[in-house]
PDB file of N, CA and C in Angstrom:
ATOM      1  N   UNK A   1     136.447 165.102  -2.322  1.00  0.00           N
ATOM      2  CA  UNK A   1     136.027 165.183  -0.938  1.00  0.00           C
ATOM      3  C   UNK A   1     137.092 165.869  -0.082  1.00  0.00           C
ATOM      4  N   UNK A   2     138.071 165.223  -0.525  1.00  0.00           N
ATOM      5  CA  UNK A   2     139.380 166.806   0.518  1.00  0.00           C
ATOM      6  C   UNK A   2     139.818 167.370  -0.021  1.00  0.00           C
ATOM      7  N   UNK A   3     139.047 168.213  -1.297  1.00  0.00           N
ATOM      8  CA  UNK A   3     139.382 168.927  -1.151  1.00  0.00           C
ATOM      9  C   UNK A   3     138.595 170.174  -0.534  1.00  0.00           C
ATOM     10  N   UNK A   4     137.168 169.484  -0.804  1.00  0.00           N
ATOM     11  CA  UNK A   4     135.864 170.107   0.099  1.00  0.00           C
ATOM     12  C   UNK A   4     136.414 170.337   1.725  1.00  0.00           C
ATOM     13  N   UNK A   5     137.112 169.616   2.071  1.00  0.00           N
ATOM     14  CA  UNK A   5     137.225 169.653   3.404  1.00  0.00           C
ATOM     15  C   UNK A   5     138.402 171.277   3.506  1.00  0.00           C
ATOM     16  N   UNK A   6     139.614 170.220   2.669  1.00  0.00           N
ATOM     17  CA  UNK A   6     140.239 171.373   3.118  1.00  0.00           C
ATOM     18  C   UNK A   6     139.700 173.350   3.167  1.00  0.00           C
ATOM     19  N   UNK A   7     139.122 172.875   1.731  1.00  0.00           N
ATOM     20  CA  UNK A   7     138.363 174.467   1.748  1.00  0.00           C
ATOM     21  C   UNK A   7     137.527 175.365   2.921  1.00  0.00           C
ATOM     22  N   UNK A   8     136.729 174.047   3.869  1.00  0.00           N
ATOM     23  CA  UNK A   8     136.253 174.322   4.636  1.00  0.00           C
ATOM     24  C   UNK A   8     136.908 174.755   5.789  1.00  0.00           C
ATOM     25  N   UNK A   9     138.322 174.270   5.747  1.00  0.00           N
ATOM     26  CA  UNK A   9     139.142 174.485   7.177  1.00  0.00           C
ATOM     27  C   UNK A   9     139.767 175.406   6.850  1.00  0.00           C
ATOM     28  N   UNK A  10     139.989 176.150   5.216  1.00  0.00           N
ATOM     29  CA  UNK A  10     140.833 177.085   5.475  1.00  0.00           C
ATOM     30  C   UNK A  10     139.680 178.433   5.836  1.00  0.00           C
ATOM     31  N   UNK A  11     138.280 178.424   5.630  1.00  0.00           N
ATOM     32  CA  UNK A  11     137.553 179.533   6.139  1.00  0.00           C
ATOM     33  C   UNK A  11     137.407 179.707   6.890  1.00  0.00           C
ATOM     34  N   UNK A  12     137.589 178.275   7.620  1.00  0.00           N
ATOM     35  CA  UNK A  12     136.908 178.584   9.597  1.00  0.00           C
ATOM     36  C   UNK A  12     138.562 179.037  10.091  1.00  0.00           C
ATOM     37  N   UNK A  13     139.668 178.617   9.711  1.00  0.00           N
ATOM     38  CA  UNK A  13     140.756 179.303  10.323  1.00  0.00           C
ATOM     39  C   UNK A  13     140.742 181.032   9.940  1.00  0.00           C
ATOM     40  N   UNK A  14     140.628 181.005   8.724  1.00  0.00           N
ATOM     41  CA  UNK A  14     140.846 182.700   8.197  1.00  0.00           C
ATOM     42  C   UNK A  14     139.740 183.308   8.721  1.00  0.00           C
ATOM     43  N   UNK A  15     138.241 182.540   9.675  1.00  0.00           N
ATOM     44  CA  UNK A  15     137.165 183.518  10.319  1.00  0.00           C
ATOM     45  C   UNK A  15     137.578 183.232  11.648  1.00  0.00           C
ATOM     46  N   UNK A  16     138.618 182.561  12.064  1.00  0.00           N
ATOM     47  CA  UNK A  16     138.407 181.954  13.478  1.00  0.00           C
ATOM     48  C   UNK A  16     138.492 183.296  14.320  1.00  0.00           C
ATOM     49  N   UNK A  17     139.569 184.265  14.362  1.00  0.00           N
ATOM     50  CA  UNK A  17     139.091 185.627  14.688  1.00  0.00           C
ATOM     51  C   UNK A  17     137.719 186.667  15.025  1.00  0.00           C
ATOM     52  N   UNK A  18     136.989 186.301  13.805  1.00  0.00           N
ATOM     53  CA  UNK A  18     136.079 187.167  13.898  1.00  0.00           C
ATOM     54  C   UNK A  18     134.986 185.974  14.747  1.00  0.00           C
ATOM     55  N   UNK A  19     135.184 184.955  14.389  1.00  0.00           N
ATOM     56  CA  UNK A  19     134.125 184.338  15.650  1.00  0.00           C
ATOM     57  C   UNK A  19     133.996 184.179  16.548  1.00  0.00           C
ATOM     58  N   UNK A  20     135.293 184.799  17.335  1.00  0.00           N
ATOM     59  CA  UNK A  20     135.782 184.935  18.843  1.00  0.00           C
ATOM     60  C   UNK A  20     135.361 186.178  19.167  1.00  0.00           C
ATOM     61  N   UNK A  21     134.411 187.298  17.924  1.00  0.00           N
ATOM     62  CA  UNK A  21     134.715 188.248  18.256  1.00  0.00           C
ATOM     63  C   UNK A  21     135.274 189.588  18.311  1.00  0.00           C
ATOM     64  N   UNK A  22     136.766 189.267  18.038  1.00  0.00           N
ATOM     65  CA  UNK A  22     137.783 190.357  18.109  1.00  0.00           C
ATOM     66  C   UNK A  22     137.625 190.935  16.755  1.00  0.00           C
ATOM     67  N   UNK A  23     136.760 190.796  15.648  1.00  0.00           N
ATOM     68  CA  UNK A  23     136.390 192.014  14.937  1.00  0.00           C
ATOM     69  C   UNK A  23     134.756 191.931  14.770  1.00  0.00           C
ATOM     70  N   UNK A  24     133.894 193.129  14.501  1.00  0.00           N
ATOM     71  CA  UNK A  24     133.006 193.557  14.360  1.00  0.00           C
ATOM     72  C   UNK A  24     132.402 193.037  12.818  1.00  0.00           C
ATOM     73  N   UNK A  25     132.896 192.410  12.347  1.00  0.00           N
ATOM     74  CA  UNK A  25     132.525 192.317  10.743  1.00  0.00           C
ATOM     75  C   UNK A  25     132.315 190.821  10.355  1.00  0.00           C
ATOM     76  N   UNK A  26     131.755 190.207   9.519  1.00  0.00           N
ATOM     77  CA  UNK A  26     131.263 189.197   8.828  1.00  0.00           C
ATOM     78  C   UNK A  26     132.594 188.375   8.376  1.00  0.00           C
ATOM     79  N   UNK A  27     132.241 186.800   8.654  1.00  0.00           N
ATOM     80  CA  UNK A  27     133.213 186.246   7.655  1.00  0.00           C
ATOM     81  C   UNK A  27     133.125 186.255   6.620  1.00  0.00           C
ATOM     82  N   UNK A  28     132.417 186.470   5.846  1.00  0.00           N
ATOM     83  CA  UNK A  28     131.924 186.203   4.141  1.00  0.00           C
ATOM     84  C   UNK A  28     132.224 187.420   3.416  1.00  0.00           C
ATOM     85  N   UNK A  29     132.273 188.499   4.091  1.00  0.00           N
ATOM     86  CA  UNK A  29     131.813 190.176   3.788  1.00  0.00           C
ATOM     87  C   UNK A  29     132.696 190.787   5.165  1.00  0.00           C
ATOM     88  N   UNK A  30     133.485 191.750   4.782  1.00  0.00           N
ATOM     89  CA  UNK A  30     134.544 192.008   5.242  1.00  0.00           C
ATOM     90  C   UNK A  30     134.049 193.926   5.521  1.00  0.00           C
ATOM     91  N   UNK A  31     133.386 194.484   4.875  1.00  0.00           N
ATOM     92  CA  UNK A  31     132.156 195.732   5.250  1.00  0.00           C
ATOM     93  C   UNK A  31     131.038 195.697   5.845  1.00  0.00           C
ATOM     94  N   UNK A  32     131.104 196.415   6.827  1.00  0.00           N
ATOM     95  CA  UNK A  32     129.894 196.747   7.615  1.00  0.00           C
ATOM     96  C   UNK A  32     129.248 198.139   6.939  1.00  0.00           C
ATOM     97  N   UNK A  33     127.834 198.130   7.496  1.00  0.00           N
ATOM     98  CA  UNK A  33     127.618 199.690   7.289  1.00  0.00           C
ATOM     99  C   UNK A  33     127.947 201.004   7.566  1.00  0.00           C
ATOM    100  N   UNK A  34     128.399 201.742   6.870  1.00  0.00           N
ATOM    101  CA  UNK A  34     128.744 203.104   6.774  1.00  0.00           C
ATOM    102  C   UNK A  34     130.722 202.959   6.321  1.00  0.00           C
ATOM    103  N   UNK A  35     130.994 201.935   6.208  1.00  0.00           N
ATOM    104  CA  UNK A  35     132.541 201.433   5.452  1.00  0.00           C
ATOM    105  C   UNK A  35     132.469 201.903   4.298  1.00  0.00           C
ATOM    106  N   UNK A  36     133.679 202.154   3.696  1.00  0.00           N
ATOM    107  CA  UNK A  36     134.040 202.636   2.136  1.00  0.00           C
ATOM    108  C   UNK A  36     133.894 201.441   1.279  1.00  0.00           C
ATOM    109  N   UNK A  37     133.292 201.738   0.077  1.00  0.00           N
ATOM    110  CA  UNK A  37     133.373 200.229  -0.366  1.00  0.00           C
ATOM    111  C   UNK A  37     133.624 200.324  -2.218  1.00  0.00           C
ATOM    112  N   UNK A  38     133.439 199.638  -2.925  1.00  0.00           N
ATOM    113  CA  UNK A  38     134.103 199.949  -4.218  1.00  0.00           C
ATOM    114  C   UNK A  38     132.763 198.922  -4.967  1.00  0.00           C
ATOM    115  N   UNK A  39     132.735 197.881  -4.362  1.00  0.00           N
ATOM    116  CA  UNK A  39     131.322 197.090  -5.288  1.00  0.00           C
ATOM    117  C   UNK A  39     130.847 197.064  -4.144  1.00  0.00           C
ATOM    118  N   UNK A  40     129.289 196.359  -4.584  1.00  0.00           N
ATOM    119  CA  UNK A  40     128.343 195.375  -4.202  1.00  0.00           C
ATOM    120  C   UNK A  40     128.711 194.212  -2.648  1.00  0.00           C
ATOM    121  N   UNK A  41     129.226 193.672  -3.897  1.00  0.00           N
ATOM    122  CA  UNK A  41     129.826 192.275  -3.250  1.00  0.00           C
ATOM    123  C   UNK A  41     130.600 192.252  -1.979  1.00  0.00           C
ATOM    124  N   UNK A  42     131.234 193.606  -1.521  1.00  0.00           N
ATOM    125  CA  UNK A  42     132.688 193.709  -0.822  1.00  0.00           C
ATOM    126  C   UNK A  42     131.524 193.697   0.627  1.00  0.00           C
ATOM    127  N   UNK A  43     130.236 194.714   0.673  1.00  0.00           N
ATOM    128  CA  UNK A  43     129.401 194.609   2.080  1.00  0.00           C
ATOM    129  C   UNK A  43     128.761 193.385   2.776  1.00  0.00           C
ATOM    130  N   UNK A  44     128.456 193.868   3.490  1.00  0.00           N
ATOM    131  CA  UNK A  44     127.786 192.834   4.019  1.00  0.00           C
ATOM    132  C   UNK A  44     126.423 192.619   3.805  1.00  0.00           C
ATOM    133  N   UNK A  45     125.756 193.694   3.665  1.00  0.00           N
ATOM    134  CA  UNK A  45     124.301 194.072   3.503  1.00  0.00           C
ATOM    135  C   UNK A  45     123.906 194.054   2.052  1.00  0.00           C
ATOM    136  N   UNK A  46     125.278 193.788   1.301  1.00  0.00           N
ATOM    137  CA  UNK A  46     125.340 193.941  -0.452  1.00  0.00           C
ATOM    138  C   UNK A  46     124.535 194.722  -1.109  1.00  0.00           C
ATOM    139  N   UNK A  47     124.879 196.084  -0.401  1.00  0.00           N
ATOM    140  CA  UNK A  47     124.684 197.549  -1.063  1.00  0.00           C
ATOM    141  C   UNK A  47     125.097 198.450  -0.798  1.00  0.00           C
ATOM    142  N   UNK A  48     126.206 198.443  -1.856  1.00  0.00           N
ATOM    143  CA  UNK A  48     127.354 199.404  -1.919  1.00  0.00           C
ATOM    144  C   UNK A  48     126.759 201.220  -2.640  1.00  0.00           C
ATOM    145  N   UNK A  49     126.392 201.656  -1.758  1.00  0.00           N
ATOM    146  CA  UNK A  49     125.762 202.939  -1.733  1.00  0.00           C
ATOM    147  C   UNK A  49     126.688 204.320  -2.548  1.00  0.00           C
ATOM    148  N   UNK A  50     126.295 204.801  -3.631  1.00  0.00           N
ATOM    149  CA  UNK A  50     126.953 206.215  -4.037  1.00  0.00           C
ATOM    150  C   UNK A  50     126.603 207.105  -2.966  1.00  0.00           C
ATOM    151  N   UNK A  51     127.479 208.229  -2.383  1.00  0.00           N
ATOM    152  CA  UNK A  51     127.174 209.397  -2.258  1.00  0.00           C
ATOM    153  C   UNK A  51     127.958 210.571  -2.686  1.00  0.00           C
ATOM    154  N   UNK A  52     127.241 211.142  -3.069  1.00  0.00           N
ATOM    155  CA  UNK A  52     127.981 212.073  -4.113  1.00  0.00           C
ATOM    156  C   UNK A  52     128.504 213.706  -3.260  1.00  0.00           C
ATOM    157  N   UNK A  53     127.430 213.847  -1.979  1.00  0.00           N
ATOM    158  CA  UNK A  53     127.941 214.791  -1.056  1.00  0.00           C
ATOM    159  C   UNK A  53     129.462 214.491  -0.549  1.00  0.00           C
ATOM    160  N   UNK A  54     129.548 213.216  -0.276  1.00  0.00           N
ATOM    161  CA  UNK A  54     130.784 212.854   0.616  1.00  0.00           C
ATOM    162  C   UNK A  54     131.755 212.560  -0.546  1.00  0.00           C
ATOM    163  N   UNK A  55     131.665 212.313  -1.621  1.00  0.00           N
ATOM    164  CA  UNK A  55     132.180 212.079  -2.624  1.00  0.00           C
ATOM    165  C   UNK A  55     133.227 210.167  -2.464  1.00  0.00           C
ATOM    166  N   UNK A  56     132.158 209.383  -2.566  1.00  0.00           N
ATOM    167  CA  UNK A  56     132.685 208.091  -2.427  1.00  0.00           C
ATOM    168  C   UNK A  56     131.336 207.129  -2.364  1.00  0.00           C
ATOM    169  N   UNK A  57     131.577 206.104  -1.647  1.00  0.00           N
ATOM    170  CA  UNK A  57     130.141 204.943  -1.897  1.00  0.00           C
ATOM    171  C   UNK A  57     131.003 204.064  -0.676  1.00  0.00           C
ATOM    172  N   UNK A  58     129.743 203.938   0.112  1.00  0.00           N
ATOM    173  CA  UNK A  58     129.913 203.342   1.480  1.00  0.00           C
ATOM    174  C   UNK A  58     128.252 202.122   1.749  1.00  0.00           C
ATOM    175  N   UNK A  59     129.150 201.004   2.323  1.00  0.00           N
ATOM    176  CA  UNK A  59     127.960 200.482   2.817  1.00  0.00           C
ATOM    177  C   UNK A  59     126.589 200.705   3.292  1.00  0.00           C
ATOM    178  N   UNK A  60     125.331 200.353   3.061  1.00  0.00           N
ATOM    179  CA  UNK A  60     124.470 200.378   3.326  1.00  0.00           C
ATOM    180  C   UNK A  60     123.094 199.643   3.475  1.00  0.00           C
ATOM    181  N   UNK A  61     122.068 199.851   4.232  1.00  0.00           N
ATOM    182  CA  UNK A  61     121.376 198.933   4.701  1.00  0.00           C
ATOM    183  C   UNK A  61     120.386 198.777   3.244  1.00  0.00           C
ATOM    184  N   UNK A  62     120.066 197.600   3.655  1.00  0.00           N
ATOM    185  CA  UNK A  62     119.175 197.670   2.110  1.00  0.00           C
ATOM    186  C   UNK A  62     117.707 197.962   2.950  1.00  0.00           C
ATOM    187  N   UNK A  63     116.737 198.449   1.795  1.00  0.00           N
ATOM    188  CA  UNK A  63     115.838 199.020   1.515  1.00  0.00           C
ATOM    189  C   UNK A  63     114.254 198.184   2.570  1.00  0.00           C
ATOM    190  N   UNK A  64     113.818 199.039   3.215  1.00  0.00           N
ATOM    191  CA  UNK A  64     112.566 198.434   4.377  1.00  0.00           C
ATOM    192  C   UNK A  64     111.030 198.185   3.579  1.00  0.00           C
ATOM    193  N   UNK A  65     110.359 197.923   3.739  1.00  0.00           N
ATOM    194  CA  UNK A  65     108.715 197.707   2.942  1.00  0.00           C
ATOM    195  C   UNK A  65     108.812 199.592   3.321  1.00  0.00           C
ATOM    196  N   UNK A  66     107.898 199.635   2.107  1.00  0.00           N
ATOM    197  CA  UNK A  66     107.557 201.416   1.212  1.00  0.00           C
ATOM    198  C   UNK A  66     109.033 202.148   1.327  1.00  0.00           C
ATOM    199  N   UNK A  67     110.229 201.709   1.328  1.00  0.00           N
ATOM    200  CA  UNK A  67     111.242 202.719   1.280  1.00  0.00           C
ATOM    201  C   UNK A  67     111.409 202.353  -0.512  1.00  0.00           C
ATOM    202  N   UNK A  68     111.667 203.695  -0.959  1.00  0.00           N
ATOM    203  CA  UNK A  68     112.362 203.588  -2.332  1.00  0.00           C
ATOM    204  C   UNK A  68     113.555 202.760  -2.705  1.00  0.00           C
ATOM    205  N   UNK A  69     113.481 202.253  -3.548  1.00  0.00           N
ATOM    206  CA  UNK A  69     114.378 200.867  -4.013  1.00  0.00           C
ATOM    207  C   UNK A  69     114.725 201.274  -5.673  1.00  0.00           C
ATOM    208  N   UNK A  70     115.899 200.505  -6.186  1.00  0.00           N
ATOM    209  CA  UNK A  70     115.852 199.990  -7.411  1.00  0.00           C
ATOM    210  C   UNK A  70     116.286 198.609  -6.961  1.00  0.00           C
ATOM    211  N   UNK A  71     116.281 197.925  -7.851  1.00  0.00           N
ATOM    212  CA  UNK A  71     116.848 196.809  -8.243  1.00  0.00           C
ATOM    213  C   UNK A  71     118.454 196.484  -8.228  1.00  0.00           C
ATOM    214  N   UNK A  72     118.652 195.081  -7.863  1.00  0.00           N
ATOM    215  CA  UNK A  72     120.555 195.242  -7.731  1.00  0.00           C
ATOM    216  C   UNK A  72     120.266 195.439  -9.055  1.00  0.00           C
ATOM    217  N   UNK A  73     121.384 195.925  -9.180  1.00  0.00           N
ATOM    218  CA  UNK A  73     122.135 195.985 -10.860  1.00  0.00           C
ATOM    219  C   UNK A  73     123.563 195.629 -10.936  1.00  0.00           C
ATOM    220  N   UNK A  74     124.037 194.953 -12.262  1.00  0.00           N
ATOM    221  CA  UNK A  74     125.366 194.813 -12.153  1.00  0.00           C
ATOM    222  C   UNK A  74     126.681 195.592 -12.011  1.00  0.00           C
ATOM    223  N   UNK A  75     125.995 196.867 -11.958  1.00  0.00           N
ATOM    224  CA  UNK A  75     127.359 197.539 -11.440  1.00  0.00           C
ATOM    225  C   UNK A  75     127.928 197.744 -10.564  1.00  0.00           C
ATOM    226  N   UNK A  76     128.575 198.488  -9.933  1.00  0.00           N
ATOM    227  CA  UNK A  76     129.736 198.009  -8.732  1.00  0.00           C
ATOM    228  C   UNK A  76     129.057 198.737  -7.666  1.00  0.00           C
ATOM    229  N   UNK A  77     128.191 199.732  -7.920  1.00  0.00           N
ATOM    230  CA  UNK A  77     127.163 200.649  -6.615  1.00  0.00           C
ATOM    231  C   UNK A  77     126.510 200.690  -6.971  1.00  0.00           C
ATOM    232  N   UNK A  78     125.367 200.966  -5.580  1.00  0.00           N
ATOM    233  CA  UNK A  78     124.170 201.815  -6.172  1.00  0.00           C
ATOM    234  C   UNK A  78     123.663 202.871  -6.400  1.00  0.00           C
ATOM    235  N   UNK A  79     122.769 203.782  -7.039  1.00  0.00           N
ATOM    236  CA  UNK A  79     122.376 204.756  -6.622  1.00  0.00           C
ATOM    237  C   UNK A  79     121.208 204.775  -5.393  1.00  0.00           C
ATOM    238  N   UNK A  80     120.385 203.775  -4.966  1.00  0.00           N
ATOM    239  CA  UNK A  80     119.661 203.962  -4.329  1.00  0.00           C
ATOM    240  C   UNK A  80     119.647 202.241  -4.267  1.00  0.00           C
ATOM    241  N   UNK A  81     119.402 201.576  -2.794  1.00  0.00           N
ATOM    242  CA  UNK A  81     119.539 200.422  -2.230  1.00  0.00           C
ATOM    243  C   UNK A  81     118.564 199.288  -2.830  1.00  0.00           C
ATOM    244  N   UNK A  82     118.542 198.112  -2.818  1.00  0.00           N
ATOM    245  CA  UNK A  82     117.493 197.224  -3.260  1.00  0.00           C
ATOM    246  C   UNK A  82     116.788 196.679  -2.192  1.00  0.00           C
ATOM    247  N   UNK A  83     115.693 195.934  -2.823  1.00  0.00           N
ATOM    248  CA  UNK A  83     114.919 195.612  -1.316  1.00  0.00           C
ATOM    249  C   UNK A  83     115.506 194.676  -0.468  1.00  0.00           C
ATOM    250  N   UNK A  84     115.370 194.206   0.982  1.00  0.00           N
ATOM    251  CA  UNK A  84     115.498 193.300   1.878  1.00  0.00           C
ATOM    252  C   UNK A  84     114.747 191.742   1.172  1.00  0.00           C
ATOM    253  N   UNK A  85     115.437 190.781   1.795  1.00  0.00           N
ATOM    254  CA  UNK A  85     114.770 189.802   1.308  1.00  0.00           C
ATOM    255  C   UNK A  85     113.337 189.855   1.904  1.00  0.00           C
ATOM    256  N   UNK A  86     112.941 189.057   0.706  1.00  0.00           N
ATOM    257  CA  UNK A  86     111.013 188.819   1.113  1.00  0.00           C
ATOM    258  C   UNK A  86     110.399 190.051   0.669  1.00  0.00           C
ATOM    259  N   UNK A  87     110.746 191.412  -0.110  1.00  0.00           N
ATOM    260  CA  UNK A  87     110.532 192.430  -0.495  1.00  0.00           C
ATOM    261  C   UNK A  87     110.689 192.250  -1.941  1.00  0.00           C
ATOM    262  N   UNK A  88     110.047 192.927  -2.850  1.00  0.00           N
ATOM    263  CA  UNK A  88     110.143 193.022  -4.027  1.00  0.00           C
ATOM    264  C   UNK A  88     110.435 194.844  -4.717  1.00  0.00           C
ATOM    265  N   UNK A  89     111.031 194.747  -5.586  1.00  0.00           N
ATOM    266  CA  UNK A  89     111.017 196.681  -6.432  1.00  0.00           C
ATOM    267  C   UNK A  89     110.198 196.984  -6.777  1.00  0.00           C
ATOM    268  N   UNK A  90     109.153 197.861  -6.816  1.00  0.00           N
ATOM    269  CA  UNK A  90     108.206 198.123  -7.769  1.00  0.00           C
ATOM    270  C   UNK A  90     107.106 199.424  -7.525  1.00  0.00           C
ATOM    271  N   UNK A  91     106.888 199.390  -8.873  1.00  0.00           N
ATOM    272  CA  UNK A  91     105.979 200.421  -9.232  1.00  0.00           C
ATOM    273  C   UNK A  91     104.715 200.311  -9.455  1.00  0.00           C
ATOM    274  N   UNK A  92     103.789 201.042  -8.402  1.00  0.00           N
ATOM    275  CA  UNK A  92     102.490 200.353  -8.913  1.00  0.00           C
ATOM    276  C   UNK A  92     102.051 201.485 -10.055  1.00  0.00           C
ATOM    277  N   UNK A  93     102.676 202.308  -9.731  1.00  0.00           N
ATOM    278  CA  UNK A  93     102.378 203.514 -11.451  1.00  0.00           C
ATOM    279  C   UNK A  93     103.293 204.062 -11.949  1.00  0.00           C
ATOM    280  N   UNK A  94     103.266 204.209 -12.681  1.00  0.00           N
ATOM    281  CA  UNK A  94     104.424 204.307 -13.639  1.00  0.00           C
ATOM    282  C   UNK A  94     105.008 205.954 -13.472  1.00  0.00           C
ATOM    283  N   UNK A  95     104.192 207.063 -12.955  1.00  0.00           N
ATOM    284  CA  UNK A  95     104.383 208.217 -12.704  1.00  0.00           C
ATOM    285  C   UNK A  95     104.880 208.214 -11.330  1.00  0.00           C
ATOM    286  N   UNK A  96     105.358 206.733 -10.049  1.00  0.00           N
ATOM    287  CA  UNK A  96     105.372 206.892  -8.854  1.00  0.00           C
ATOM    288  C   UNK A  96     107.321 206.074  -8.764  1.00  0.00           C
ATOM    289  N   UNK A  97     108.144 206.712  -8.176  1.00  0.00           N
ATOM    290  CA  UNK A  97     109.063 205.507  -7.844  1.00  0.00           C
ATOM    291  C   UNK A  97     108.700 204.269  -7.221  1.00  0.00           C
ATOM    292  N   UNK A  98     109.951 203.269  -7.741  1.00  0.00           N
ATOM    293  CA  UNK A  98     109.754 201.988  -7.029  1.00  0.00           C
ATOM    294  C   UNK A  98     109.751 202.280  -5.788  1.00  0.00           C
ATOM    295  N   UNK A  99     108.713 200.913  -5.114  1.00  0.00           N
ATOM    296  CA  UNK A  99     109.234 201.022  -3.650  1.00  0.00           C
ATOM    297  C   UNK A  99     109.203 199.668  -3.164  1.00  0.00           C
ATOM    298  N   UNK A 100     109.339 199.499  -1.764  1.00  0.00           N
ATOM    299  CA  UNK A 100     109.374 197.962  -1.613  1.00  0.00           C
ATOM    300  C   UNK A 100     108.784 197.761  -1.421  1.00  0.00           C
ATOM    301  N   UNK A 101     107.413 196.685  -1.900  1.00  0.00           N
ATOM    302  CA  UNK A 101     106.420 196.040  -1.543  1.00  0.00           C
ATOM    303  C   UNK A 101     107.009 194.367  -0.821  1.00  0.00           C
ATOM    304  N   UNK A 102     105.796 194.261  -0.661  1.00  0.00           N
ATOM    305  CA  UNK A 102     105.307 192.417   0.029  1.00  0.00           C
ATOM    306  C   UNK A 102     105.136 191.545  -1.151  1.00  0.00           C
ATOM    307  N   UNK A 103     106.218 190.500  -1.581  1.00  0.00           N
ATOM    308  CA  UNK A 103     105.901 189.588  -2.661  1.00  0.00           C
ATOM    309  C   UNK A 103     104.385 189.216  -2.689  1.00  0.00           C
TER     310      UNK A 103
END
Protein backbone atom coordinates (compact mmCIF):
# COMPACT_ATOMS: atom_id res chain seq x y z
CA UNK A 1 0.00 0.00 0.00
CA UNK A 2 2.97 2.66 0.25
CA UNK A 3 4.29 1.78 -1.93
CA UNK A 4 1.20 2.42 -4.25
CA UNK A 5 1.08 5.66 -2.67
CA UNK A 6 4.40 6.66 -2.96
CA UNK A 7 4.31 5.89 -6.75
CA UNK A 8 1.42 7.98 -7.00
CA UNK A 9 3.10 11.08 -5.45
CA UNK A 10 6.07 10.73 -7.35
CA UNK A 11 3.83 11.28 -10.79
CA UNK A 12 1.73 14.01 -9.60
CA UNK A 13 5.08 15.84 -8.47
CA UNK A 14 7.07 14.95 -11.83
CA UNK A 15 3.41 16.25 -13.73
CA UNK A 16 2.85 18.98 -11.25
CA UNK A 17 4.29 21.38 -13.99
CA UNK A 18 2.48 20.38 -16.78
CA UNK A 19 -0.81 20.65 -14.79
CA UNK A 20 -0.28 24.17 -14.03
CA UNK A 21 0.15 24.39 -17.53
CA UNK A 22 3.60 25.65 -18.12
CA UNK A 23 4.07 22.90 -20.76
CA UNK A 24 1.86 22.01 -23.67
CA UNK A 25 2.27 18.18 -23.43
CA UNK A 26 0.76 15.16 -21.55
CA UNK A 27 1.85 13.66 -18.32
CA UNK A 28 1.94 10.09 -19.46
CA UNK A 29 3.34 10.96 -23.10
CA UNK A 30 5.84 13.53 -23.30
CA UNK A 31 5.05 14.09 -27.61
CA UNK A 32 2.61 16.02 -29.05
CA UNK A 33 1.76 16.06 -32.68
CA UNK A 34 4.10 16.91 -35.32
CA UNK A 35 7.29 16.12 -32.47
CA UNK A 36 10.17 13.81 -33.50
CA UNK A 37 9.63 10.60 -32.10
CA UNK A 38 11.51 7.16 -32.24
CA UNK A 39 8.48 4.61 -31.08
CA UNK A 40 4.91 4.35 -30.63
CA UNK A 41 4.79 4.64 -27.08
CA UNK A 42 6.94 8.02 -26.69
CA UNK A 43 3.37 10.15 -28.36
CA UNK A 44 0.67 10.99 -27.13
CA UNK A 45 -1.75 10.04 -29.80
CA UNK A 46 0.49 6.62 -29.96
CA UNK A 47 1.38 7.00 -33.55
CA UNK A 48 4.65 7.44 -34.21
CA UNK A 49 4.42 8.30 -37.99
CA UNK A 50 7.40 7.48 -40.80
CA UNK A 51 8.07 10.14 -43.21
CA UNK A 52 10.35 9.45 -45.57
CA UNK A 53 10.19 13.09 -47.45
CA UNK A 54 11.41 14.73 -44.22
CA UNK A 55 13.49 11.86 -43.52
CA UNK A 56 12.48 10.95 -39.74
CA UNK A 57 8.98 9.84 -37.93
CA UNK A 58 7.05 12.40 -36.00
CA UNK A 59 3.89 12.27 -34.05
CA UNK A 60 0.64 11.85 -35.35
CA UNK A 61 -3.03 11.90 -35.14
CA UNK A 62 -4.48 8.59 -35.42
CA UNK A 63 -6.71 7.63 -38.15
CA UNK A 64 -10.76 9.28 -38.50
CA UNK A 65 -13.87 6.78 -39.75
CA UNK A 66 -12.99 6.04 -43.85
CA UNK A 67 -9.35 7.42 -43.42
CA UNK A 68 -6.81 4.64 -44.37
CA UNK A 69 -5.41 2.76 -41.41
CA UNK A 70 -3.25 -0.27 -40.62
CA UNK A 71 -3.19 -1.77 -37.52
CA UNK A 72 -0.69 -0.86 -34.47
CA UNK A 73 2.04 -3.12 -35.02
CA UNK A 74 4.90 -3.87 -32.84
CA UNK A 75 7.33 -1.89 -34.28
CA UNK A 76 8.62 1.33 -33.19
CA UNK A 77 6.55 3.45 -36.25
CA UNK A 78 4.20 3.48 -38.47
CA UNK A 79 3.81 3.52 -41.93
CA UNK A 80 0.37 4.72 -41.96
CA UNK A 81 -1.70 5.53 -38.49
CA UNK A 82 -4.23 3.10 -36.72
CA UNK A 83 -7.70 3.76 -36.03
CA UNK A 84 -9.12 6.13 -33.15
CA UNK A 85 -10.76 4.36 -30.46
CA UNK A 86 -14.31 2.95 -31.23
CA UNK A 87 -12.91 2.46 -34.92
CA UNK A 88 -11.81 -0.70 -36.26
CA UNK A 89 -8.94 -1.58 -39.56
CA UNK A 90 -10.43 -3.06 -42.28
CA UNK A 91 -11.06 -4.25 -45.53
CA UNK A 92 -14.23 -4.84 -46.90
CA UNK A 93 -12.35 -6.23 -50.21
CA UNK A 94 -9.53 -7.50 -50.44
CA UNK A 95 -8.53 -5.45 -53.75
CA UNK A 96 -9.48 -2.07 -51.46
CA UNK A 97 -7.09 -0.66 -48.48
CA UNK A 98 -8.00 -0.81 -44.91
CA UNK A 99 -9.96 1.87 -43.67
CA UNK A 100 -11.61 2.84 -40.53
CA UNK A 101 -14.88 1.58 -40.07
CA UNK A 102 -17.65 1.65 -37.04
CA UNK A 103 -17.17 -1.55 -34.77
Amino acid sequence: MAAAVALLVALLLSCWGRLLGRKKTSCLSSQTNGDRCSHHSECFSDCCLMDLNLGGAFCAAKARKNMACLPQTKGATNIICPCKMGLTCSSKDMMCPRRCHLI
